CSV table of C-alpha atoms in Angstrom, one decimal:
chain,number,residue,atom,x,y,z
A,976,LYS,CA,143.6,117.2,127.1
A,977,SER,CA,145.7,116.9,130.2
A,978,THR,CA,144.3,113.4,131.0
A,979,LEU,CA,144.8,112.3,127.4
A,980,ALA,CA,148.4,113.6,127.2
A,981,HIS,CA,149.2,111.9,130.5
A,982,ALA,CA,147.6,108.6,129.5
A,983,LEU,CA,149.3,108.6,126.1
A,984,ALA,CA,152.7,109.2,127.7
A,985,VAL,CA,152.2,106.3,130.1
A,986,ALA,CA,151.0,104.0,127.4
A,987,SER,CA,153.9,105.0,125.2
A,988,ALA,CA,156.3,104.1,128.0
A,989,GLU,CA,154.6,100.8,128.3
A,990,PHE,CA,155.4,100.2,124.7
A,991,GLY,CA,159.1,101.0,125.4
A,992,LYS,CA,159.1,104.5,124.0
A,993,LYS,CA,160.7,107.5,125.8
A,994,ALA,CA,158.1,110.3,126.0
A,995,LEU,CA,158.3,113.9,127.0
A,996,VAL,CA,155.2,115.8,127.9
A,997,ILE,CA,155.3,119.6,127.7
A,998,ASP,CA,152.7,121.4,129.8
A,999,LEU,CA,152.0,124.6,127.8
A,1000,ASP,CA,148.7,125.3,129.6
A,1001,GLN,CA,149.3,128.4,131.8
A,1002,SER,CA,146.8,127.0,134.3
A,1003,GLY,CA,149.3,124.1,134.8
A,1004,ALA,CA,146.5,121.5,134.9
A,1005,LEU,CA,148.8,118.6,134.1
A,1006,THR,CA,151.7,119.8,136.3
A,1007,PHE,CA,149.3,120.2,139.2
A,1008,LYS,CA,147.6,116.8,138.5
A,1009,LEU,CA,151.0,115.1,138.7
A,1010,GLY,CA,151.8,116.9,142.1
A,1011,HIS,CA,154.5,119.3,140.9
A,1012,GLU,CA,152.7,122.6,141.4
A,1013,ARG,CA,155.5,124.2,143.3
A,1014,THR,CA,158.4,122.9,141.3
A,1015,ARG,CA,161.3,125.0,140.1
A,1016,GLU,CA,162.7,122.2,138.0
A,1017,ASN,CA,162.7,122.5,134.2
A,1018,LEU,CA,162.4,118.8,133.6
A,1019,ILE,CA,160.9,116.1,135.8
A,1020,SER,CA,161.3,112.4,135.5
A,1021,CYS,CA,157.9,111.1,136.5
A,1022,SER,CA,157.3,107.8,138.3
A,1023,GLU,CA,155.3,106.5,135.4
A,1024,ARG,CA,158.4,106.5,133.1
A,1025,PHE,CA,158.0,109.7,131.1
A,1026,ASP,CA,159.5,113.2,131.5
A,1027,LEU,CA,157.5,116.3,132.1
A,1028,ARG,CA,158.4,119.9,131.3
A,1029,PRO,CA,156.1,121.7,133.8
A,1030,HIS,CA,154.3,124.9,133.0
A,1031,THR,CA,156.5,126.7,135.5
A,1032,ALA,CA,159.7,125.8,133.6
A,1033,THR,CA,162.0,128.8,132.9
A,1034,ASP,CA,164.5,127.1,130.6
A,1035,SER,CA,164.5,127.7,126.8
A,1036,LEU,CA,161.9,125.7,125.1
A,1037,ALA,CA,163.8,126.1,121.9
A,1038,THR,CA,166.9,124.6,123.5
A,1039,LEU,CA,164.9,121.6,124.7
A,1040,ILE,CA,163.4,121.1,121.3
A,1041,THR,CA,166.9,120.8,119.8
A,1042,GLU,CA,167.7,118.0,122.2
A,1043,ILE,CA,164.5,116.0,121.5
A,1044,PRO,CA,165.8,113.8,118.6
A,1045,GLU,CA,168.5,112.3,120.8
A,1046,LYS,CA,166.5,111.9,124.0
A,1047,TYR,CA,162.9,111.2,123.1
A,1048,ASP,CA,160.8,109.1,120.7
A,1049,LEU,CA,157.7,111.1,121.2
A,1050,VAL,CA,156.7,114.6,122.5
A,1051,LEU,CA,153.2,115.2,123.7
A,1052,ILE,CA,152.0,118.8,124.3
A,1053,ASP,CA,149.3,119.7,126.7
A,1054,SER,CA,148.1,123.0,125.3
A,1055,ALA,CA,146.0,125.8,126.6
A,1056,PRO,CA,142.3,125.6,125.6
A,1057,LEU,CA,142.7,129.0,123.8
A,1058,PHE,CA,144.8,129.8,120.8
A,1059,THR,CA,148.2,131.2,121.9
A,1060,THR,CA,151.4,132.1,120.1
A,1061,GLU,CA,153.0,129.0,121.7
A,1062,LEU,CA,150.2,126.8,120.4
A,1063,GLU,CA,150.6,128.3,116.9
A,1064,GLN,CA,154.4,127.4,117.0
A,1065,VAL,CA,153.6,123.9,118.3
A,1066,LEU,CA,151.1,123.4,115.5
A,1067,LYS,CA,153.6,124.5,112.9
A,1068,ALA,CA,156.2,122.0,114.2
A,1069,ALA,CA,153.8,119.1,114.9
A,1070,GLN,CA,154.0,115.9,112.9
A,1071,LEU,CA,150.6,114.8,114.1
A,1072,VAL,CA,147.8,116.6,116.0
A,1073,ILE,CA,145.5,114.4,118.1
A,1074,LEU,CA,142.2,116.2,118.7
A,1075,PRO,CA,140.2,114.9,121.6
A,1076,VAL,CA,136.5,115.3,120.5
A,1077,ARG,CA,133.5,114.9,122.8
A,1078,GLU,CA,130.0,114.3,121.6
A,1079,SER,CA,129.1,118.0,121.1
A,1080,LEU,CA,128.8,120.4,118.3
A,1081,HIS,CA,131.1,122.8,120.2
A,1082,SER,CA,133.9,120.1,120.3
A,1083,LEU,CA,133.4,119.4,116.6
A,1084,ARG,CA,133.7,123.1,115.7
A,1085,GLY,CA,136.8,123.4,117.8
A,1086,ALA,CA,138.5,120.5,116.1
A,1087,LEU,CA,137.6,121.9,112.6
A,1088,ALA,CA,139.1,125.3,113.6
A,1089,VAL,CA,142.4,123.6,114.6
A,1090,ILE,CA,142.5,121.7,111.4
A,1091,LYS,CA,142.3,125.0,109.5
A,1092,ILE,CA,145.3,126.5,111.2
A,1093,THR,CA,147.8,123.6,111.0
A,1094,ALA,CA,149.5,121.9,108.1
A,1095,ALA,CA,150.1,118.8,110.3
A,1096,PRO,CA,148.0,115.7,109.8
A,1097,CYS,CA,145.1,115.8,112.3
A,1098,LYS,CA,143.4,112.8,113.8
A,1099,ALA,CA,140.4,113.0,116.1
A,1100,LEU,CA,140.1,110.7,119.1
A,1101,PRO,CA,136.4,110.4,120.1
A,1102,PHE,CA,135.4,110.6,123.8
A,1103,PHE,CA,131.7,109.6,123.4
A,1104,ALA,CA,129.2,108.6,126.1
A,1105,THR,CA,127.0,107.0,123.4
A,1106,ASP,CA,127.7,105.7,120.0
A,1107,GLY,CA,125.6,105.9,116.9
A,1108,SER,CA,123.8,109.1,117.5
A,1109,ASP,CA,123.4,111.6,114.7
A,1110,LEU,CA,126.0,113.8,116.2
A,1111,THR,CA,128.6,111.0,116.5
A,1112,LYS,CA,127.9,110.1,112.8
A,1113,LEU,CA,128.4,113.8,111.9
A,1114,ILE,CA,131.7,113.9,113.8
A,1115,ALA,CA,132.9,110.7,112.1
A,1116,ALA,CA,132.0,112.1,108.7
A,1117,GLU,CA,133.7,115.5,109.3
A,1118,LEU,CA,136.9,114.4,111.0
A,1119,ASN,CA,139.6,111.9,110.3
A,1120,LEU,CA,139.3,109.6,113.3
A,1121,ILE,CA,142.3,107.7,114.8
A,1122,ASP,CA,141.7,104.0,115.4
A,1123,GLY,CA,140.1,103.6,118.8
A,1124,ALA,CA,137.7,105.6,121.1
A,1125,ILE,CA,137.8,106.5,124.7
A,1126,SER,CA,134.8,105.8,126.9
A,1127,ILE,CA,133.7,108.1,129.7
A,1128,ALA,CA,134.7,106.1,132.8
A,1129,PRO,CA,134.7,106.8,136.6
A,1130,GLU,CA,138.1,105.0,136.8
A,1131,VAL,CA,139.8,108.0,135.2
A,1132,LEU,CA,138.5,110.3,137.9
A,1133,ALA,CA,139.6,107.9,140.6
A,1134,ALA,CA,143.1,107.8,139.2
A,1135,GLU,CA,143.3,111.6,138.9
A,1136,ALA,CA,142.7,112.0,142.6
A,1137,LYS,CA,145.8,109.9,143.1
A,1138,THR,CA,148.0,111.9,140.7
A,1139,ILE,CA,148.5,108.8,138.5
A,1140,SER,CA,147.1,107.7,135.2
A,1141,VAL,CA,144.3,105.1,135.0
A,1142,LEU,CA,146.9,102.9,133.2
A,1143,THR,CA,148.8,102.7,136.5
A,1144,ASP,CA,145.8,102.8,138.9
A,1145,ASN,CA,143.5,100.3,137.1
A,1146,LYS,CA,145.8,98.7,134.5
A,1147,ASN,CA,143.5,95.9,133.5
A,1148,SER,CA,140.4,98.0,133.0
A,1149,VAL,CA,138.6,98.5,129.7
A,1150,ILE,CA,139.4,102.2,129.8
A,1151,ALA,CA,143.1,101.6,130.3
A,1152,GLN,CA,143.1,99.3,127.3
A,1153,GLN,CA,141.3,102.0,125.3
A,1154,TYR,CA,144.1,104.5,126.0
A,1155,ARG,CA,146.7,101.8,125.1
A,1156,ASP,CA,144.9,101.2,121.8
A,1157,ALA,CA,144.8,104.9,121.1
A,1158,ALA,CA,148.5,105.2,121.9
A,1159,TYR,CA,149.3,102.3,119.7
A,1160,SER,CA,147.4,103.9,116.8
A,1161,MET,CA,149.2,107.2,117.4
A,1162,LEU,CA,152.6,105.5,117.4
A,1163,GLU,CA,151.7,103.6,114.3
A,1164,GLU,CA,150.5,106.8,112.6
A,1165,LEU,CA,153.9,108.5,113.5
A,1166,LYS,CA,155.8,105.4,112.2
A,1167,ILE,CA,157.5,105.1,115.6
A,1168,PHE,CA,157.0,101.3,115.7
């Protein structure tokens, strides 16, 4: 989820959109990945042209949300892997929920559980190692898939070690283009273009 939120923010910036990423995961995975683990700031302008509200922020999330329409085209949430009160509030306010789905029954069940608790439209973004298996066919039949798919690629791990997205580290790679395609589909779905 953290890698996806990061990549979608970078791709959205490449499309000229102002993105805010809110790290609601108490483990701070995205905040740490971006090298801001000891920050006391409530809002960070990242080098990849998006803003981050780190998990350590102490400001009022409600106040920030009221400023969103004037400042941002898009808000991406990196949520905790467990259901929390904050996640419930985010799901109520969401205009679109992107569900990263791996090729596993557990991932499919998790996506179906989220769909049951939100009124927002949900789109699944497949992260499959293989295509055409019985399980991938089942996932495609059960979930509303967003245009695009993300491959499992070593370039993503290489970029994470550098605190940057694969879109910055290996901008001409197939995986970077897959993230751009997914971001484009998301922006189109939200009617931001």
